[in-house]
PDB file of C-alpha atoms in Angstrom:
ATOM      1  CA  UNK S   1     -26.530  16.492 -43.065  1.00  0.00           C
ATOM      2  CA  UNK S   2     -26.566  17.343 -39.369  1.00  0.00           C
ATOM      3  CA  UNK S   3     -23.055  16.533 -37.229  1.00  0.00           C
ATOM      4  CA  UNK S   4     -23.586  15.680 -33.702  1.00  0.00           C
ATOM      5  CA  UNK S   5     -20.786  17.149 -31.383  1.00  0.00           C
ATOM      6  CA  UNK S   6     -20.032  14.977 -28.588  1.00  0.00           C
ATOM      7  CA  UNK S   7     -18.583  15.767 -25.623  1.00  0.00           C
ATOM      8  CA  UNK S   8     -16.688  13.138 -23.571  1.00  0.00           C
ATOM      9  CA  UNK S   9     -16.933  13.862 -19.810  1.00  0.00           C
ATOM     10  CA  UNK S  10     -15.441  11.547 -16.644  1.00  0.00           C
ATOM     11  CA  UNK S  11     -17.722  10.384 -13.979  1.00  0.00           C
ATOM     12  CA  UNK S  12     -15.878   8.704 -11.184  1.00  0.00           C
ATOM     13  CA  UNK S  13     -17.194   5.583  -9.563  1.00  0.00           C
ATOM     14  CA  UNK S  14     -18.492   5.511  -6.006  1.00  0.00           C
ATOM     15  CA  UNK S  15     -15.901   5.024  -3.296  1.00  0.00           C
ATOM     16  CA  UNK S  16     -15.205   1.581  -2.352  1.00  0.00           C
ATOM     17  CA  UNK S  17     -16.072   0.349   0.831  1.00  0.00           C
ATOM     18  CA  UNK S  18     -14.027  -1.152   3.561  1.00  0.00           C
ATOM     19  CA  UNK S  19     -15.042  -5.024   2.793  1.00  0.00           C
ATOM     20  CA  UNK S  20     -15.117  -4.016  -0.866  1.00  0.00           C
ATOM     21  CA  UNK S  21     -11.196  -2.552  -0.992  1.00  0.00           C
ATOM     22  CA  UNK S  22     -10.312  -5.562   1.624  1.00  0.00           C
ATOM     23  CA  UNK S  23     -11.718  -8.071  -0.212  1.00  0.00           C
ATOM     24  CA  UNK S  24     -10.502  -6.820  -3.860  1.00  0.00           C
ATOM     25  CA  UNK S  25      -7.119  -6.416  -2.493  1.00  0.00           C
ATOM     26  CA  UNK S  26      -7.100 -10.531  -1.217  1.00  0.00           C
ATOM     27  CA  UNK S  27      -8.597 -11.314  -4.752  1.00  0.00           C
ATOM     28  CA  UNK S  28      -6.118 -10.118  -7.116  1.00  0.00           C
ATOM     29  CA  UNK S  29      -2.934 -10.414  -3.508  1.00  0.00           C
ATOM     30  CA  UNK S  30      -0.103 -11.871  -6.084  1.00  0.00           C
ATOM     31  CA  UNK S  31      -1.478  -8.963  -9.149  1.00  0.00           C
ATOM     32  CA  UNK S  32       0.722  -6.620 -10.306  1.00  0.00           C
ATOM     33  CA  UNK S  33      -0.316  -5.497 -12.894  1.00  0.00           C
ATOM     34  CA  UNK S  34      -3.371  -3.031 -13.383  1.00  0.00           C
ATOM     35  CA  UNK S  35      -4.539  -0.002 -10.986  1.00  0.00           C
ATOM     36  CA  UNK S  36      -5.655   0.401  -7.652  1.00  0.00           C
ATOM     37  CA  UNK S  37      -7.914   3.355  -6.472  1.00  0.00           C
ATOM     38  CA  UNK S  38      -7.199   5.367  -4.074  1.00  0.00           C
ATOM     39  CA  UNK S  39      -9.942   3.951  -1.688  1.00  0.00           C
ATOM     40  CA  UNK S  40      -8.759   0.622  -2.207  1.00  0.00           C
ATOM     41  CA  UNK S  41      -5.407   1.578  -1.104  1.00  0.00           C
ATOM     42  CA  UNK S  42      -6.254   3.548   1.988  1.00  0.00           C
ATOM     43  CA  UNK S  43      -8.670   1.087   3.283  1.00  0.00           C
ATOM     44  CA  UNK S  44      -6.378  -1.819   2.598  1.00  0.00           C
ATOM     45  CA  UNK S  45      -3.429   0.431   4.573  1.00  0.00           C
ATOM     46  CA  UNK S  46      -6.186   0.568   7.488  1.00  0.00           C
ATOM     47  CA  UNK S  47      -7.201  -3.273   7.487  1.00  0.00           C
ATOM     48  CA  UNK S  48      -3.492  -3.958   7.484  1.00  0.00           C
ATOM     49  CA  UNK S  49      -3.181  -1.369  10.910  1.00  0.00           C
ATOM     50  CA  UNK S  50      -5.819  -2.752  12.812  1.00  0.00           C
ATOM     51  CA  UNK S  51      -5.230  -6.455  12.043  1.00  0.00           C
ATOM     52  CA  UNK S  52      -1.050  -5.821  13.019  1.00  0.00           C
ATOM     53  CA  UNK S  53      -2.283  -3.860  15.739  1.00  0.00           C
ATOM     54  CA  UNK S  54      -4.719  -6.962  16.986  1.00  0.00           C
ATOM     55  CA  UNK S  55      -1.522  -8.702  16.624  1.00  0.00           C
ATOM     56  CA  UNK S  56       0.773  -7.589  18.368  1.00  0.00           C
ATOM     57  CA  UNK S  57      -1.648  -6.803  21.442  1.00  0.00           C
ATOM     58  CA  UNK S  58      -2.730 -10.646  21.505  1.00  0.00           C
ATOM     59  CA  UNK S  59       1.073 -11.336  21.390  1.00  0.00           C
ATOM     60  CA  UNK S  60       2.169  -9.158  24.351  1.00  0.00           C
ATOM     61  CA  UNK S  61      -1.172 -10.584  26.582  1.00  0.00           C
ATOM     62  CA  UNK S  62       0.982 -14.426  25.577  1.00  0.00           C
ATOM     63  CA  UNK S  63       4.125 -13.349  26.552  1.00  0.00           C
ATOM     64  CA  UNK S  64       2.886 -12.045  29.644  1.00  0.00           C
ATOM     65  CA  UNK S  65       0.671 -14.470  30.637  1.00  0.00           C
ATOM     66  CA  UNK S  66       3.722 -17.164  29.996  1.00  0.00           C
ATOM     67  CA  UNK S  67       6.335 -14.997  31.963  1.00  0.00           C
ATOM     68  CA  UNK S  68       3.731 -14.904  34.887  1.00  0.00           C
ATOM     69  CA  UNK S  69       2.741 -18.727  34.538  1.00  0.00           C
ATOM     70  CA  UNK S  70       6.084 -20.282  33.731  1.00  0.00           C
ATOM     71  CA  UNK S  71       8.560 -17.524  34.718  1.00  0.00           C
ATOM     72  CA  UNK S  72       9.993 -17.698  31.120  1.00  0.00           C
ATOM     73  CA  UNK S  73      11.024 -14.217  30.103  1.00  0.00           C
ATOM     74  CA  UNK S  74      10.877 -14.135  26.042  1.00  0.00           C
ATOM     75  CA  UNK S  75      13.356 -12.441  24.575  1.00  0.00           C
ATOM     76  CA  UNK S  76      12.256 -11.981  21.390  1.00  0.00           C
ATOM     77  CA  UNK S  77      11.662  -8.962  19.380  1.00  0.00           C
ATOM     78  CA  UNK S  78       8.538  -9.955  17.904  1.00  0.00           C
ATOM     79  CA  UNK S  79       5.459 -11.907  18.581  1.00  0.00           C
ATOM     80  CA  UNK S  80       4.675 -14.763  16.799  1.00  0.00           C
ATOM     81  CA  UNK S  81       1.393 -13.805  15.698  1.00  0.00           C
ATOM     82  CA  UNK S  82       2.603 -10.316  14.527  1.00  0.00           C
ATOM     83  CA  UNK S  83       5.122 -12.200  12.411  1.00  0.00           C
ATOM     84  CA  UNK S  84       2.641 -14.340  10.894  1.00  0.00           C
ATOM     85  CA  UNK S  85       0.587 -11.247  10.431  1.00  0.00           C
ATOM     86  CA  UNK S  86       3.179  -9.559   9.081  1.00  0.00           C
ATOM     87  CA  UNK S  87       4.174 -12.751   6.402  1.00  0.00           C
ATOM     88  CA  UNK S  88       0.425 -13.126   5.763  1.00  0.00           C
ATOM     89  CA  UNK S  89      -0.002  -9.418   4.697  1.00  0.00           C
ATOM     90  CA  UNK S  90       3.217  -8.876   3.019  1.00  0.00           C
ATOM     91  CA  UNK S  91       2.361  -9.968  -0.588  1.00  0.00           C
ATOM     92  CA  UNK S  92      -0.887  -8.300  -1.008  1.00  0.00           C
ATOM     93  CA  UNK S  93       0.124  -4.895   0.834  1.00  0.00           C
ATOM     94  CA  UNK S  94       3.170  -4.960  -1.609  1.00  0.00           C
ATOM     95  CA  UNK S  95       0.582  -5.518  -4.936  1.00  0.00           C
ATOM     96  CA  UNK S  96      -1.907  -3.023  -4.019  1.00  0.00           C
ATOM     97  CA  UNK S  97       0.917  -0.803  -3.491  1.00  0.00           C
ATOM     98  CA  UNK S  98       2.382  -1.738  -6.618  1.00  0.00           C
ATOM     99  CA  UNK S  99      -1.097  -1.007  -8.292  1.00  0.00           C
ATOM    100  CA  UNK S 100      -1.629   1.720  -6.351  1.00  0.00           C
ATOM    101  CA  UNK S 101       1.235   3.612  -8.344  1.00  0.00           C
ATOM    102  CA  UNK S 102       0.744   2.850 -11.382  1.00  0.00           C
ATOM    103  CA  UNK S 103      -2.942   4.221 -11.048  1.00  0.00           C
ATOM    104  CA  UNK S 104      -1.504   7.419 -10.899  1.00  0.00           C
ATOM    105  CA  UNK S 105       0.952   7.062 -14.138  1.00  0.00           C
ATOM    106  CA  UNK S 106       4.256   5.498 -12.249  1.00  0.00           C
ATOM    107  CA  UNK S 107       6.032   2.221 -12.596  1.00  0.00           C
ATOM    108  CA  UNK S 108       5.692   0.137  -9.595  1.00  0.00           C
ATOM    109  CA  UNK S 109       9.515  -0.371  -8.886  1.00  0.00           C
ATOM    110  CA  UNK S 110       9.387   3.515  -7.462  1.00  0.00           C
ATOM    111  CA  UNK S 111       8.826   1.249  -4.586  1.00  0.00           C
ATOM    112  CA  UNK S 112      12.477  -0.054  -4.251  1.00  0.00           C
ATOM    113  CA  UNK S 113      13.674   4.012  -3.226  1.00  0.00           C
ATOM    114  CA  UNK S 114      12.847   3.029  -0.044  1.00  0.00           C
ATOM    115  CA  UNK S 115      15.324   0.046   0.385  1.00  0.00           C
ATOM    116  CA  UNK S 116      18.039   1.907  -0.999  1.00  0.00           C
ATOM    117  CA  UNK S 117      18.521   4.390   1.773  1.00  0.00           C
ATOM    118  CA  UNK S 118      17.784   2.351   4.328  1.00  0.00           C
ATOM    119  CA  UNK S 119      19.607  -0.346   3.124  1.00  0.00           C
ATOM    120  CA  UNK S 120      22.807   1.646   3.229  1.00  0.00           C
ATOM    121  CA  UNK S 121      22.317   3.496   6.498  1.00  0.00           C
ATOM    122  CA  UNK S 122      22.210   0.488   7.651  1.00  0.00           C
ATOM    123  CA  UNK S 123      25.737  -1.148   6.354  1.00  0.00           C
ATOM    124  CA  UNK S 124      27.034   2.417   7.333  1.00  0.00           C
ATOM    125  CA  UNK S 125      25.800   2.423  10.592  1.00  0.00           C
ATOM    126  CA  UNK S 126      28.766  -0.146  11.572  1.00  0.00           C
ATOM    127  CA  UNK S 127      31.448   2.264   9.938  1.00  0.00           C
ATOM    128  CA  UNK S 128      29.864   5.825  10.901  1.00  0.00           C
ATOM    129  CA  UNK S 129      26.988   7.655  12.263  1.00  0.00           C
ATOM    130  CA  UNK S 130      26.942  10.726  10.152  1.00  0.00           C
ATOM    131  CA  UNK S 131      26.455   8.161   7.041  1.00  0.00           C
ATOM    132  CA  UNK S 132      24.117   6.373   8.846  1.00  0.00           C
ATOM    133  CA  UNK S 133      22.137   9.581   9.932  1.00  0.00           C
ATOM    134  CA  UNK S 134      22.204  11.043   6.545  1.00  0.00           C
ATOM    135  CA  UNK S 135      20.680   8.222   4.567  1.00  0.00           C
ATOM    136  CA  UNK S 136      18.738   7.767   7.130  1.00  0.00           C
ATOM    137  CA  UNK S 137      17.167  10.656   6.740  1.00  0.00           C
ATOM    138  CA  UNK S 138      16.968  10.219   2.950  1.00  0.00           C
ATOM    139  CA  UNK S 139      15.263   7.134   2.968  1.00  0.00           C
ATOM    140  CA  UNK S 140      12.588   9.629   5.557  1.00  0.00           C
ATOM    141  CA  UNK S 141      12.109  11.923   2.852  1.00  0.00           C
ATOM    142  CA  UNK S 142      11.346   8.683  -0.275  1.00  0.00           C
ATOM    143  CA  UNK S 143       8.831   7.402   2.221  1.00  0.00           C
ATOM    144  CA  UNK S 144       6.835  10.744   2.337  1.00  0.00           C
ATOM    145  CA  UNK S 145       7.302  11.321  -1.435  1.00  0.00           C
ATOM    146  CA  UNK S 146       5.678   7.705  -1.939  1.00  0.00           C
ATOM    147  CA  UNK S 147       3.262   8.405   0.326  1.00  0.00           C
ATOM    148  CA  UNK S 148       2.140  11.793  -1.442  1.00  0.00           C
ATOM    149  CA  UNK S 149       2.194   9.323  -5.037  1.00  0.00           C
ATOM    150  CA  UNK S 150      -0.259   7.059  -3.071  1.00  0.00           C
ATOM    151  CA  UNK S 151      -2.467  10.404  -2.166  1.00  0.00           C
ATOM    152  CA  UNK S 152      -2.624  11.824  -5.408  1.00  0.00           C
ATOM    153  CA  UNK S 153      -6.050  10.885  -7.374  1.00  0.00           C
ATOM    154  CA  UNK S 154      -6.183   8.275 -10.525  1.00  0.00           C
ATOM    155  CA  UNK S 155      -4.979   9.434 -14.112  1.00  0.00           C
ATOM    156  CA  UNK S 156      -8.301   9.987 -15.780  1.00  0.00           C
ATOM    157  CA  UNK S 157      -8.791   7.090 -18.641  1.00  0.00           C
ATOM    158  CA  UNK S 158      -6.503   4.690 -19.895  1.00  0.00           C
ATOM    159  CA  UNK S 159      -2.666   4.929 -19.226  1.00  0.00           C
ATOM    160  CA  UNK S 160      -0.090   2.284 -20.024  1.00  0.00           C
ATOM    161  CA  UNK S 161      -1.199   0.139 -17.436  1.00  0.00           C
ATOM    162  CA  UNK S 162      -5.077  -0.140 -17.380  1.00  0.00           C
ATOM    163  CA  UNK S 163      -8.167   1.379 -17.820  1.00  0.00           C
ATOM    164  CA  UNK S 164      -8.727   3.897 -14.547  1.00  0.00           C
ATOM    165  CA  UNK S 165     -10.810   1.876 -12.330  1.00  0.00           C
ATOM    166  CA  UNK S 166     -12.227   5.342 -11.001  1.00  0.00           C
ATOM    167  CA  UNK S 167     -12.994   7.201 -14.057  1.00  0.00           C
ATOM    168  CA  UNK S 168     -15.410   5.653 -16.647  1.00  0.00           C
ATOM    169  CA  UNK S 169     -15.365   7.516 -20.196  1.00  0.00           C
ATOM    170  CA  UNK S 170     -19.628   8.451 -20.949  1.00  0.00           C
ATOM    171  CA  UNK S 171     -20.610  10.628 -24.104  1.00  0.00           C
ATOM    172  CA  UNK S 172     -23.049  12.931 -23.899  1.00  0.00           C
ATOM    173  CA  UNK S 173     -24.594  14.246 -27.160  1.00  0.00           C
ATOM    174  CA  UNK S 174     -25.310  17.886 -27.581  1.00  0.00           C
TER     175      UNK S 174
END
């Protein structure tokens, strides 16, 4: 009787492309569960960049063209198309997000360390600076370790969340 070894190796799927990533991203913009590639991620971060910054630039030609028309000086701090932008892109940049850390192993509430800090330098900023400063400056430093999470590449296979929508499992018979 003759035993065949096999030997399990990981080929990773082809990067996805802009209107790929965009368009998965709307698809599945209330899912939480599952994982999110990197590529997804990082294109979806760009989309969300150029479509705010599209925004905001249409907003400050308005208001300008309205204070020169009409002489009435808004005094808002945002546009109205950058806040409709900004409601319109909330949900799904939260979910891939969401995803986007659990591809790499971690529960998708790391995302609340962010709130924390600034939530308090905030209150604190009414009752000192230093306090405000300080956790300032921590919620700084969860930002950049969320952002290295969202850099680091898929867990290979399955993990508690989903099969890795990178890595696909192929035998190869020796």
């Amino acid at each position: 009787m003759i035993k065949r070894e096999e030997k399990h190796s990981l080929q990773g799927q082809p990067l996805l492309q802009f209107n790929q990533a965009v368009g998965s991203v709307f698809h599945q913009y209330t899912t939480f569960k599952g994982r999110a590639r990197r590529s997804e991620f990082w294109w979806f971060v760009l989309f969300e960049f150029i479509v705010s910054f599209i925004a905001s630039s249409l907003d400050t030609v308005i208001i300008n063209f309205i204070y020169r028309k009409f002489g009435f000086l808004y005094k808002g701090s945002v546009g109205i198309l950058t806040l409709i932008v900004f409601l319109g892109l909330l949900l799904p940049g939260l979910a891939v997000f969401w995803r986007r850390l659990h591809d790499t192993g971690r529960i998708g509430w790391y995302y609340l360390i962010l709130f924390v800090p600034f939530v308090l330098s905030t209150v604190l900023s009414c009752f000192s600076t230093i306090g405000s400063i300080i956790f300032g400056v921590l919620g700084l430093v969860c930002g950049v370790i969320l952002l290295f999470f969202c850099c680091l590449d898929s867990q290979p296979g399955k993990n508690k969340y989903g099969s890795s929508p990178k890595y696909i499992h192929s035998e190869i018979d020796s």
